[in-house]
Coordinates of C-alpha atoms in Angstrom, one line a residue:
Chain S
M1 CA 123.1 76.3 141.3
E2 CA 122.0 73.2 139.4
N3 CA 119.4 75.4 137.6
I4 CA 122.1 77.9 136.7
E5 CA 124.4 75.2 135.3
K6 CA 121.5 73.8 133.3
L7 CA 120.6 77.3 131.9
K8 CA 124.3 77.9 130.9
T9 CA 124.3 74.6 129.0
I10 CA 121.2 75.5 127.1
A11 CA 122.6 79.0 126.3
T12 CA 125.7 77.4 125.0
Q13 CA 123.7 75.1 122.8
V14 CA 121.6 78.1 121.6
R15 CA 124.8 79.8 120.6
R16 CA 125.9 76.7 118.6
D17 CA 122.4 76.7 116.9
I18 CA 122.8 80.4 116.0
V19 CA 126.1 80.0 114.3
R20 CA 125.0 76.9 112.4
M21 CA 121.6 78.4 111.4
V22 CA 123.2 81.5 109.9
N23 CA 125.8 79.5 108.1
L24 CA 123.3 77.1 106.7
A25 CA 120.9 79.8 105.6
G26 CA 123.8 81.9 104.1
S27 CA 122.3 85.0 105.8
G28 CA 121.0 86.2 109.1
H29 CA 122.1 88.1 112.2
P30 CA 124.5 86.3 114.5
G31 CA 125.9 89.3 116.5
G32 CA 122.7 90.5 118.4
S33 CA 121.5 86.9 118.6
L34 CA 124.6 86.0 120.6
S35 CA 124.3 89.0 122.9
S36 CA 120.7 88.1 123.8
A37 CA 121.3 84.3 124.2
D38 CA 121.7 84.2 128.0
V39 CA 118.7 86.5 128.7
L40 CA 116.3 84.7 126.4
T41 CA 117.4 81.3 127.7
A42 CA 116.6 82.4 131.2
L43 CA 113.4 84.0 130.2
Y44 CA 112.0 80.9 128.4
F45 CA 113.5 78.2 130.7
S46 CA 113.0 79.8 134.1
V47 CA 111.3 83.2 134.2
M48 CA 108.1 83.2 132.2
D49 CA 104.8 81.5 133.1
Q50 CA 104.2 79.8 129.8
A51 CA 104.6 76.4 128.2
P52 CA 104.5 75.1 124.7
E53 CA 101.5 72.9 125.3
R54 CA 99.3 75.7 126.5
W55 CA 100.6 78.5 124.2
R56 CA 98.0 80.6 122.4
R57 CA 98.4 83.8 120.5
D58 CA 96.0 85.8 122.7
A59 CA 98.3 84.9 125.7
E60 CA 95.3 84.3 127.9
G61 CA 96.3 83.0 131.3
Q62 CA 100.1 83.1 130.5
D63 CA 103.0 85.5 130.1
A64 CA 103.7 86.9 126.7
F65 CA 106.9 87.8 125.0
I66 CA 107.4 90.2 122.0
L67 CA 110.7 90.3 120.2
S68 CA 110.8 93.8 118.9
A69 CA 114.3 93.5 117.4
G70 CA 113.0 90.9 114.9
H71 CA 116.4 90.5 113.1
I72 CA 117.7 88.4 116.0
S73 CA 115.4 85.6 115.0
P74 CA 118.2 83.0 115.2
V75 CA 118.3 83.2 119.0
Y76 CA 114.5 83.4 119.3
Y77 CA 113.9 80.4 117.1
S78 CA 116.6 78.4 118.8
V79 CA 115.2 79.1 122.3
L80 CA 111.7 78.4 121.2
A81 CA 112.7 75.1 119.6
R82 CA 114.9 74.0 122.5
R83 CA 111.9 74.8 124.8
G84 CA 109.7 72.5 122.8
Y85 CA 107.5 74.9 120.8
F86 CA 108.5 73.1 117.6
P87 CA 110.9 70.4 116.5
V88 CA 114.6 71.3 116.9
S89 CA 115.2 69.8 113.4
E90 CA 113.1 72.6 112.0
L91 CA 115.9 75.1 112.8
A92 CA 117.6 73.7 109.6
T93 CA 114.8 75.4 107.6
F94 CA 115.7 78.9 108.7
R95 CA 115.2 81.4 105.9
R96 CA 114.2 78.7 103.4
F97 CA 111.3 79.1 101.0
G98 CA 108.1 77.9 102.5
A99 CA 109.6 77.6 106.0
R100 CA 107.8 78.7 109.2
L101 CA 111.1 80.1 110.3
Q102 CA 111.0 83.2 108.1
G103 CA 113.9 85.6 108.0
H104 CA 112.1 87.7 110.6
P105 CA 109.4 86.3 112.9
E106 CA 105.8 86.4 111.7
V107 CA 102.5 84.7 112.5
K108 CA 101.0 84.0 109.1
K109 CA 102.6 80.5 108.8
G110 CA 101.6 79.7 112.4
L111 CA 105.0 79.1 114.1
P112 CA 104.0 78.3 117.7
G113 CA 105.3 80.7 120.3
V114 CA 105.3 83.8 118.1
F115 CA 102.7 86.4 119.0
Q116 CA 103.5 89.0 116.4
A117 CA 105.6 89.7 113.4
S118 CA 108.6 92.0 113.9
G119 CA 111.5 93.3 112.0
S120 CA 110.5 96.8 111.0
L121 CA 112.2 98.3 114.0
G122 CA 110.8 100.3 116.9
Q123 CA 107.3 98.8 116.9
G124 CA 107.3 95.9 119.3
L125 CA 107.2 97.8 122.5
S126 CA 103.9 99.4 121.4
V127 CA 102.4 96.0 120.7
A128 CA 103.7 94.7 124.1
A129 CA 102.1 97.7 125.8
G130 CA 98.8 96.9 124.0
I131 CA 98.9 93.3 125.2
A132 CA 99.7 94.5 128.7
L133 CA 96.8 96.9 128.7
G134 CA 94.6 94.2 127.3
K135 CA 95.6 91.9 130.2
K136 CA 94.9 94.7 132.7
L137 CA 91.4 95.3 131.2
S138 CA 90.7 91.6 131.4
G139 CA 91.9 91.2 134.9
D140 CA 94.7 88.8 133.9
N141 CA 97.7 89.3 136.2
H142 CA 100.3 87.9 133.8
K143 CA 103.3 89.8 132.6
V144 CA 104.3 90.9 129.1
Y145 CA 108.0 90.9 128.2
C146 CA 109.6 92.7 125.3
L147 CA 113.1 92.8 124.0
C148 CA 114.4 95.8 122.0
G149 CA 117.8 96.6 120.7
D150 CA 119.8 99.7 121.7
G151 CA 120.2 100.7 118.1
E152 CA 116.5 100.1 117.7
S153 CA 115.9 102.6 120.4
E154 CA 116.8 105.4 117.9
E155 CA 113.3 104.9 116.5
G156 CA 110.9 107.5 117.8
Q157 CA 108.1 105.1 118.3
I158 CA 110.0 103.4 121.1
W159 CA 109.7 106.6 123.1
E160 CA 106.0 107.0 122.2
A161 CA 105.4 103.6 123.6
G162 CA 107.5 104.6 126.7
M163 CA 105.2 107.5 127.3
F164 CA 102.1 105.4 126.8
A165 CA 103.1 102.6 129.1
V166 CA 103.7 105.1 132.0
H167 CA 100.6 107.0 131.3
H168 CA 98.5 103.9 131.5
S169 CA 100.4 102.5 134.5
L170 CA 101.4 99.3 132.8
G171 CA 103.1 97.7 135.8
N172 CA 102.7 94.3 134.1
L173 CA 105.1 95.3 131.3
I174 CA 108.7 94.3 131.6
A175 CA 110.7 95.7 128.7
M176 CA 114.4 95.0 128.0
T177 CA 117.1 96.5 126.0
D178 CA 120.0 94.5 124.7
W179 CA 122.5 97.3 125.4
N180 CA 125.4 95.9 123.4
G181 CA 126.5 99.3 122.1
Q182 CA 126.6 98.1 118.4
Q183 CA 124.5 98.5 115.3
I184 CA 125.0 97.7 111.6
D185 CA 127.0 100.8 110.7
G186 CA 129.2 100.8 113.8
P187 CA 129.1 101.6 117.5
V188 CA 125.8 103.1 118.6
A189 CA 127.8 106.1 120.0
S190 CA 129.3 106.9 116.6
V191 CA 126.1 106.2 114.5
A192 CA 123.5 108.1 116.4
G193 CA 124.8 109.0 119.8
E194 CA 121.7 108.0 121.7
G195 CA 123.4 108.8 125.0
D196 CA 122.5 107.6 128.4
L197 CA 119.6 105.1 128.1
E198 CA 119.4 104.7 131.8
A199 CA 118.8 108.4 132.4
K200 CA 116.4 108.6 129.5
W201 CA 114.2 105.8 130.6
K202 CA 114.2 107.1 134.2
A203 CA 113.2 110.6 132.9
W204 CA 110.4 108.8 131.0
G205 CA 109.0 107.6 134.4
W206 CA 110.0 104.0 134.1
R207 CA 111.6 101.8 136.8
V208 CA 115.0 101.0 135.4
L209 CA 117.2 98.1 136.3
V210 CA 120.7 97.8 134.8
A211 CA 122.4 94.4 134.9
D212 CA 124.9 92.1 133.3
G213 CA 123.1 90.2 130.6
H214 CA 125.6 87.4 130.5
D215 CA 126.0 86.3 134.2
M216 CA 123.2 83.8 134.5
E217 CA 123.0 84.3 138.3
V218 CA 122.6 88.1 137.9
V219 CA 120.1 87.6 135.1
L220 CA 117.8 85.5 137.2
K221 CA 118.1 87.8 140.2
T222 CA 117.3 90.8 138.0
F223 CA 114.3 89.1 136.5
A224 CA 113.1 88.2 140.1
E225 CA 113.4 91.9 141.0
A226 CA 111.6 93.0 137.9
K227 CA 108.7 90.7 138.5
V228 CA 107.8 92.5 141.7
S229 CA 106.0 95.5 140.3
D230 CA 105.8 98.9 141.9
G231 CA 103.0 100.0 139.5
R232 CA 105.4 101.5 136.9
P233 CA 106.6 99.7 133.7
T234 CA 110.0 98.2 134.1
M235 CA 113.0 98.6 131.7
I236 CA 115.9 96.2 132.2
L237 CA 119.0 97.5 130.4
W238 CA 121.1 94.4 129.8
K239 CA 124.8 95.2 129.5
T240 CA 125.9 92.8 126.9
D241 CA 128.5 92.2 124.2
M242 CA 127.5 91.7 120.6
G243 CA 128.8 88.4 119.4
R244 CA 129.3 87.1 123.0
G245 CA 130.8 83.7 123.4
I246 CA 132.8 83.5 120.2
S247 CA 136.0 85.4 120.5
F248 CA 136.4 86.5 116.9
M249 CA 132.8 87.8 116.8
A250 CA 132.7 89.5 120.2
G251 CA 132.4 93.2 120.8
T252 CA 132.2 94.4 117.3
H253 CA 129.4 95.6 115.0
K254 CA 131.0 93.6 112.1
W255 CA 129.1 90.5 112.9
H256 CA 125.7 92.1 113.1
G257 CA 124.6 90.5 109.9
K258 CA 127.6 88.6 108.6
V259 CA 127.7 84.9 107.8
P260 CA 130.5 82.8 109.2
S261 CA 132.3 80.5 106.8
A262 CA 132.6 76.8 107.3
D263 CA 136.0 77.2 108.9
Q264 CA 134.8 80.0 111.1
V265 CA 131.8 77.8 112.2
A266 CA 134.2 75.0 113.1
E267 CA 136.3 77.5 115.1
A268 CA 133.2 78.9 116.9
L269 CA 131.9 75.5 117.8
A270 CA 135.2 74.4 119.1
E271 CA 135.3 77.4 121.4
L272 CA 131.8 76.9 122.6
G273 CA 132.2 73.2 123.2
E274 CA 129.7 70.5 122.7
T275 CA 126.6 70.1 125.0
P276 CA 124.6 67.0 125.9
L277 CA 121.7 68.6 124.1
G278 CA 123.2 67.9 120.7
D279 CA 123.1 70.0 117.5
F280 CA 120.0 70.1 115.3
Chain W
M1 CA 63.4 106.4 89.2
K2 CA 63.4 105.4 92.8
K3 CA 63.0 108.4 95.2
Y4 CA 65.4 108.9 98.1
I5 CA 64.6 111.4 100.8
D6 CA 67.3 113.3 102.6
T7 CA 66.2 113.2 106.3
G8 CA 68.6 116.0 107.1
K9 CA 72.3 116.5 106.7
K10 CA 74.4 114.6 109.2
D11 CA 78.2 114.0 109.4
T12 CA 79.2 110.4 108.8
R13 CA 81.7 110.6 111.7
S14 CA 78.8 110.9 114.0
G15 CA 77.4 107.7 112.4
F16 CA 80.7 106.1 113.4
G17 CA 80.4 107.5 117.0
A18 CA 76.8 106.1 117.2
G19 CA 77.9 102.7 115.8
L20 CA 80.9 102.5 118.1
L21 CA 78.6 103.1 121.1
E22 CA 76.2 100.4 120.0
A23 CA 79.0 97.9 119.2
G24 CA 80.5 98.7 122.6
R25 CA 77.2 98.0 124.3
A26 CA 76.8 94.7 122.4
D27 CA 80.3 93.4 123.0
E28 CA 82.5 94.3 126.0
R29 CA 85.7 93.5 124.0
V30 CA 85.2 96.6 121.9
V31 CA 87.7 99.3 122.9
A32 CA 88.4 102.7 121.3
L33 CA 91.8 104.4 120.8
T34 CA 92.5 107.9 119.6
A35 CA 95.5 110.2 119.2
D36 CA 94.1 113.4 120.8
L37 CA 91.1 113.5 118.6
K38 CA 88.3 112.1 120.8
G39 CA 85.8 114.9 119.9
S40 CA 86.6 114.9 116.2
L41 CA 86.1 111.2 116.0
K42 CA 82.9 111.4 118.0
M43 CA 84.1 109.0 120.7
D44 CA 82.8 111.2 123.5
E45 CA 79.7 109.1 124.3
F46 CA 81.7 105.8 124.2
A47 CA 84.3 107.3 126.5
A48 CA 81.7 108.5 128.9
E49 CA 79.9 105.2 129.1
F50 CA 83.0 103.0 129.0
P51 CA 85.9 105.1 130.5
E52 CA 88.1 102.1 131.0
R53 CA 87.7 100.9 127.4
F54 CA 88.5 104.4 126.0
I55 CA 92.3 104.6 125.5
Q56 CA 93.8 108.0 124.9
C57 CA 97.1 107.7 123.2
G58 CA 98.1 111.3 122.9
I59 CA 99.6 112.7 119.6
A60 CA 101.5 109.5 118.9
E61 CA 99.8 107.7 116.1
A62 CA 102.5 105.1 115.4
N63 CA 102.3 103.8 119.0
M64 CA 98.5 103.9 118.8
I65 CA 98.5 101.4 115.9
G66 CA 100.9 99.1 117.7
A67 CA 99.0 99.3 120.9
A68 CA 95.8 98.6 119.1
A69 CA 97.5 95.5 117.6
G70 CA 98.5 94.4 121.1
L71 CA 95.0 94.9 122.4
A72 CA 93.6 92.8 119.5
I73 CA 96.2 90.1 120.1
S74 CA 95.0 90.0 123.7
G75 CA 91.4 89.5 122.5
K76 CA 90.0 93.0 122.4
I77 CA 88.3 94.6 119.3
P78 CA 90.1 97.9 119.0
F79 CA 88.9 100.9 116.9
A80 CA 91.9 103.2 116.4
G81 CA 90.9 106.6 115.2
S82 CA 92.3 109.8 113.8
F83 CA 92.1 111.9 110.7
A84 CA 92.4 109.8 107.5
E85 CA 95.8 111.1 106.6
F86 CA 97.2 110.4 110.0
V87 CA 95.8 106.8 110.3
T88 CA 97.1 105.8 106.8
G89 CA 100.0 107.8 105.3
R90 CA 101.6 108.6 108.7
V91 CA 101.4 105.0 109.9
Y92 CA 101.4 102.9 106.8
D93 CA 104.3 100.7 107.9
Q94 CA 102.7 100.2 111.4
I95 CA 99.5 99.1 109.8
R96 CA 101.3 96.9 107.3
Q97 CA 103.5 95.2 109.9
E98 CA 101.3 95.1 113.0
V99 CA 97.8 94.8 111.5
A100 CA 97.7 93.5 107.9
Y101 CA 100.6 91.0 108.0
G102 CA 99.2 89.0 110.9
K103 CA 95.5 89.6 110.1
T104 CA 95.3 91.3 113.5
N105 CA 91.7 92.2 114.4
V106 CA 92.2 96.0 114.3
K107 CA 89.7 98.5 112.9
I108 CA 91.2 101.7 111.6
A109 CA 88.7 104.4 112.1
S110 CA 89.4 107.1 109.5
S111 CA 87.7 110.4 109.8
H112 CA 87.9 113.7 107.9
A113 CA 88.7 111.7 104.7
G114 CA 89.0 113.4 101.3
I115 CA 89.1 117.1 100.7
T116 CA 85.8 117.9 102.4
L117 CA 87.3 118.3 105.8
G118 CA 87.6 121.7 104.2
E119 CA 89.4 124.7 105.6
D120 CA 92.4 122.9 107.2
G121 CA 93.8 122.4 103.7
A122 CA 95.9 119.8 102.0
T123 CA 98.2 118.9 105.1
H124 CA 95.1 117.4 106.7
Q125 CA 93.2 116.3 103.6
T126 CA 93.9 113.0 101.8
M127 CA 92.9 111.6 98.5
E128 CA 95.5 108.8 98.7
D129 CA 94.3 106.8 101.7
I130 CA 92.1 104.3 99.8
A131 CA 95.1 103.5 97.6
L132 CA 97.3 102.8 100.6
M133 CA 94.8 100.6 102.3
R134 CA 93.8 98.7 99.2
A135 CA 97.4 97.8 98.6
L136 CA 97.6 95.8 101.8
P137 CA 96.8 92.1 101.4
G138 CA 93.7 91.1 103.2
M139 CA 92.6 94.6 104.3
V140 CA 88.9 95.3 104.1
V141 CA 88.2 98.8 102.9
I142 CA 84.8 100.3 103.7
N143 CA 83.6 103.8 102.6
P144 CA 79.9 104.3 103.6
C145 CA 77.7 106.8 101.9
D146 CA 75.8 108.5 104.8
Y147 CA 75.3 108.6 108.6
N148 CA 73.0 105.6 108.8
Q149 CA 75.2 103.4 106.6
T150 CA 78.3 104.4 108.5
K151 CA 76.7 103.5 111.8
A152 CA 75.7 100.1 110.4
A153 CA 79.1 99.5 108.8
T154 CA 80.8 100.3 112.2
I155 CA 78.7 97.6 113.9
A156 CA 79.5 95.2 111.1
A157 CA 83.2 95.9 111.3
A158 CA 83.2 95.1 115.1
K159 CA 81.6 91.7 114.3
Y160 CA 84.0 90.9 111.5
D161 CA 87.2 89.1 112.6
G162 CA 90.1 90.8 110.8
P163 CA 91.6 94.1 109.7
V164 CA 89.2 96.8 108.5
Y165 CA 89.8 100.3 107.2
L166 CA 86.6 102.3 107.8
R167 CA 86.5 105.7 106.1
F168 CA 84.2 108.6 106.9
G169 CA 84.1 112.3 106.9
R170 CA 83.6 115.6 108.6
P171 CA 80.9 117.6 106.9
G172 CA 77.2 117.1 107.1
V173 CA 75.9 115.1 104.1
P174 CA 72.4 113.9 103.2
N175 CA 71.3 111.0 105.3
F176 CA 69.0 108.9 103.1
T177 CA 69.6 105.2 103.7
P178 CA 67.4 103.2 106.2
A179 CA 68.2 103.7 109.9
D180 CA 67.6 100.0 110.5
Q181 CA 69.8 98.6 107.8
V182 CA 72.2 95.7 108.4
F183 CA 75.5 96.3 106.7
E184 CA 76.9 93.4 104.7
I185 CA 80.7 93.7 104.1
G186 CA 81.6 93.1 100.5
K187 CA 78.1 93.8 99.0
A188 CA 77.4 96.5 96.5
L189 CA 74.0 98.0 96.7
V190 CA 71.9 98.9 93.6
F191 CA 70.2 102.1 94.6
N192 CA 68.6 102.7 91.2
E193 CA 68.1 100.4 88.3
G194 CA 68.9 101.7 84.9
S195 CA 69.7 100.5 81.4
D196 CA 71.9 103.1 79.6
V197 CA 74.8 103.6 81.9
T198 CA 76.1 102.5 85.3
I199 CA 77.3 105.0 87.9
F200 CA 79.5 103.4 90.6
A201 CA 79.9 105.7 93.5
T202 CA 81.3 105.5 97.0
G203 CA 81.0 107.7 100.1
H204 CA 78.9 110.8 100.0
L205 CA 79.2 110.9 96.2
V206 CA 76.5 108.2 96.1
W207 CA 74.0 111.0 96.9
E208 CA 75.5 113.1 94.1
A209 CA 75.2 110.1 91.8
L210 CA 71.5 109.8 92.6
G211 CA 71.1 113.5 91.8
A212 CA 72.9 112.9 88.5
A213 CA 70.6 110.0 87.7
E214 CA 67.6 112.2 88.3
A215 CA 68.9 114.9 86.0
L216 CA 69.8 112.3 83.3
E217 CA 66.3 110.8 83.5
A218 CA 64.9 114.2 82.6
E219 CA 67.0 114.0 79.4
G220 CA 65.8 110.4 78.8
I221 CA 68.9 108.7 79.9
S222 CA 68.4 105.7 82.3
A223 CA 71.3 105.5 84.8
E224 CA 71.9 102.6 87.2
V225 CA 73.3 103.8 90.5
I226 CA 75.4 101.4 92.6
D227 CA 76.7 102.2 96.0
I228 CA 80.2 100.6 96.4
A229 CA 80.3 100.8 100.2
T230 CA 82.9 98.1 100.4
I231 CA 85.8 99.0 98.1
K232 CA 87.8 95.9 99.0
P233 CA 86.8 93.1 98.7
L234 CA 85.0 94.5 95.6
D235 CA 81.6 93.0 94.8
E236 CA 82.9 91.7 91.4
E237 CA 79.7 89.9 90.5
A238 CA 77.5 93.0 90.9
V239 CA 80.0 95.2 89.0
I240 CA 80.2 92.8 86.1
A241 CA 76.5 92.2 86.0
S242 CA 75.6 95.9 85.8
V243 CA 78.2 96.8 83.2
S244 CA 77.3 93.8 81.1
K245 CA 73.8 95.2 81.0
T246 CA 74.5 98.9 80.5
G247 CA 77.7 98.6 78.5
V248 CA 79.3 101.8 79.9
A249 CA 80.1 103.2 83.3
V250 CA 81.3 106.1 85.4
V251 CA 83.1 105.8 88.7
A252 CA 82.8 108.6 91.3
E253 CA 84.8 109.0 94.4
E254 CA 86.4 111.6 96.7
H255 CA 89.9 110.3 96.1
N256 CA 92.6 110.5 93.5
M257 CA 92.8 108.3 90.4
A258 CA 95.8 106.4 91.6
G259 CA 94.7 103.3 93.6
G260 CA 91.2 104.4 94.1
L261 CA 87.8 102.8 93.3
G262 CA 88.1 103.9 89.7
E263 CA 91.3 101.8 89.3
A264 CA 89.8 98.9 91.2
I265 CA 86.8 98.7 88.8
S266 CA 89.1 99.3 85.8
G267 CA 91.3 96.4 86.7
L268 CA 88.3 94.1 87.1
L269 CA 86.6 95.1 83.9
A270 CA 89.8 95.0 81.9
L271 CA 89.9 91.3 82.7
K272 CA 86.3 90.3 82.7
C273 CA 84.2 92.8 80.8
P274 CA 86.1 95.6 79.0
K275 CA 83.8 98.6 78.4
P276 CA 84.3 102.4 78.2
L277 CA 84.8 104.0 81.6
E278 CA 84.9 107.6 82.7
F279 CA 86.0 108.9 86.1
V280 CA 84.9 111.6 88.6
N281 CA 87.7 111.9 91.1
G282 CA 90.5 114.2 92.3
G283 CA 92.8 113.2 89.4
D284 CA 96.4 113.6 90.6
Q285 CA 96.3 116.5 93.0
F286 CA 96.5 117.8 96.5
G287 CA 93.5 119.5 98.0
E288 CA 93.4 123.1 99.4
S289 CA 91.5 125.2 101.9
G290 CA 87.9 126.1 101.3
T291 CA 84.4 125.1 102.4
P292 CA 83.4 121.6 101.6
A293 CA 80.8 122.8 99.1
V294 CA 83.3 125.1 97.3
L295 CA 85.8 122.3 97.1
M296 CA 83.3 119.8 95.8
E297 CA 82.4 122.3 93.1
A298 CA 86.0 123.2 92.3
F299 CA 87.1 119.5 92.0
G300 CA 83.9 118.6 90.1
L301 CA 83.0 116.1 92.7
N302 CA 79.2 116.6 92.5
A303 CA 76.1 115.7 90.5
A304 CA 77.0 118.1 87.7
G305 CA 80.4 116.5 87.4
I306 CA 78.9 113.0 87.2
V307 CA 76.4 114.1 84.5
S308 CA 79.2 115.4 82.4
A309 CA 81.2 112.2 82.8
V310 CA 78.1 110.1 81.9
K311 CA 77.7 112.1 78.6
R312 CA 81.4 111.6 77.8
A313 CA 81.0 107.9 78.5
L314 CA 77.9 107.5 76.4
K315 CA 79.7 109.0 73.4
R316 CA 82.2 106.2 73.6
K317 CA 79.6 103.5 73.9

C-alpha cells in the first residue's frame, strides 16, 4: 500500500509538471500526457528493470521502453526527470531552442533514457519489436515495453508490427495502448471508427489484457500479469480518460494539443494539490 | 589507355549476397531482413547458413525498416533489403525517422535499382532513389559499379557504424574490378587518367564510361574516367582535382537529373570550380517495360550516349 501511495504522489507531481511545461513552452500536448501519467509512473518507478545510472541506448541487460506516441513527450520527460535520468530543472527547457527536450523525443542531443526518436505516428511498435527480437537473438531475457495511442493505431504500420511480433514469437514484447478514445479532430469513434481494439489484437494473435489505466493498484497487478509471458506478445489496452486529473480537461479531445492559460494552470494545480516532491 | 577485362557478366545483387555472407561470417551481429524478396536480394545463402539471423518480414516494408532500427539499437548490424523503390520511396519517412535522424546503424540494401530491372516496368523501377537518400542528413549513399565492387562495398558497409544506402541491380553487367579489392567509403576511384575531359560515372555506367573513353581515344580525345562509387559523402577533392585539370566534365548515372550524382557534382563545382558540364541520365522521366539492353539504348544510358555528351561538353570548353 505504501508503494501505491508513493506512486500516486509521483503521478500527481507528473501531472503538475505536464500542465506547467506546456504552459511555459506555449505549445505541446497535455491531453494524452495526462491520460498516460499513471501507467508511465508505474512503469518507471516500479515495473521496469532499469535505472538511470546504468541506462544505455542498446538496452543491454535491462528493460527498454519506446514511446511510439511521441507527442505525449511532456509526461515522458517528467517521468524520466523525476526518476533521475536528468535534472528536474531541465523540464523548464521543454521545446526551447537548443534544448535536449525537443518537442518530440529524439536521440541526437543525447537525452538520457530515450532509445529512439518518435512522433511520426505508427512506427514505434516496429522499433520495439526489433529491439525485442535483438534481445531474443542475444539471449537477453529482458522485456521491451511500448506505448501507442488509440488514434495512432489507425496507422497501418501498427498492424504490420502486430503481425511481425506474433510471427517471430516475441513473448518479451509488452505493448500498450492508451485507449482514451480521443484524437485531435474528435472522438476516435467519429474520426476513423477503428472499432473494437480488443477483438482486433486478439484476432492478430496477441495476448490481450484490458485494464483501468488510472487505478494504480490495478495498473501494478496488470503489469505483473503481463510480465509472465506465455510466448505471445502482450497488448495491454489501458482504459483511460484524456486529460485525466484536471476536471476542465478530462474526457475531451479539445485538450489534445491546447495550451492552458495562466489562470487555467492555477486552477489545475489547485485541483491536483501540491506534493512533497515540489515543482520544477 | 588502361585496359579493363570483363571477366563475365554478373549481377551486382549477387555481389551483395556474397558480401553479406562474408560479413555475416566475420561478425555475428550481422542480420538480414527482407520483405518477401529473399531470392531476389540473393539472401538465400546467408539464410541457409544463419537461419536465426535471417528475418523474414513479409510484404510489410514499413515495419521492416522499424524492426531493423530496433535490431540496430539492440546492437545488431541489420541489412534490410527489397527493390530500390520499395526501400526508399515507399518507406522514406520510416528511414528518415528511425534510421537517419538517430544515426541508427541500419544498412538499406537496395536491389533492382534504376530502369534495368527491365520488364516489370515503371511501378518497380526507380530513378529517384538516390535523390531521396542523398537528401537525408548523414546518410551514406553507395552505388558500386560491378559484382566485385558491390561485394567489397557490402563488407565495408557492415564495418561502418551508421546509416548506409547500398544500391545495386538486377541484370548481369561486366565484372571487371579486382576480386580482392577493399572498398573505401567516400573515395572516388580514377579508372583511367586523361587530360581533355572527365567522365564521372556511377554504378554499371562506369563500364560504359570506359567504353566511351576507348572510343574517344581513337578520335584523339583523352578522357579521364572516375568511378563515383560513394555518391555521399562525395569525394570532393578528387572531383575538383580532375575537373581543374581537364576543364570540362560529363556525369553519367542510371537515375534522373533531380537529386542525382549530376546535381551533386554540379553543386560542388558551382561553388569550387565552375566548368561546363553535360549529363547522361534519365532526365525527368519514368521508365517502362523492356529488356535492360533495350532500355539502356532507349534512354541513352550507354557508351554511345556518353561519347555524344563528351562532344557536347568539349564544344563548350
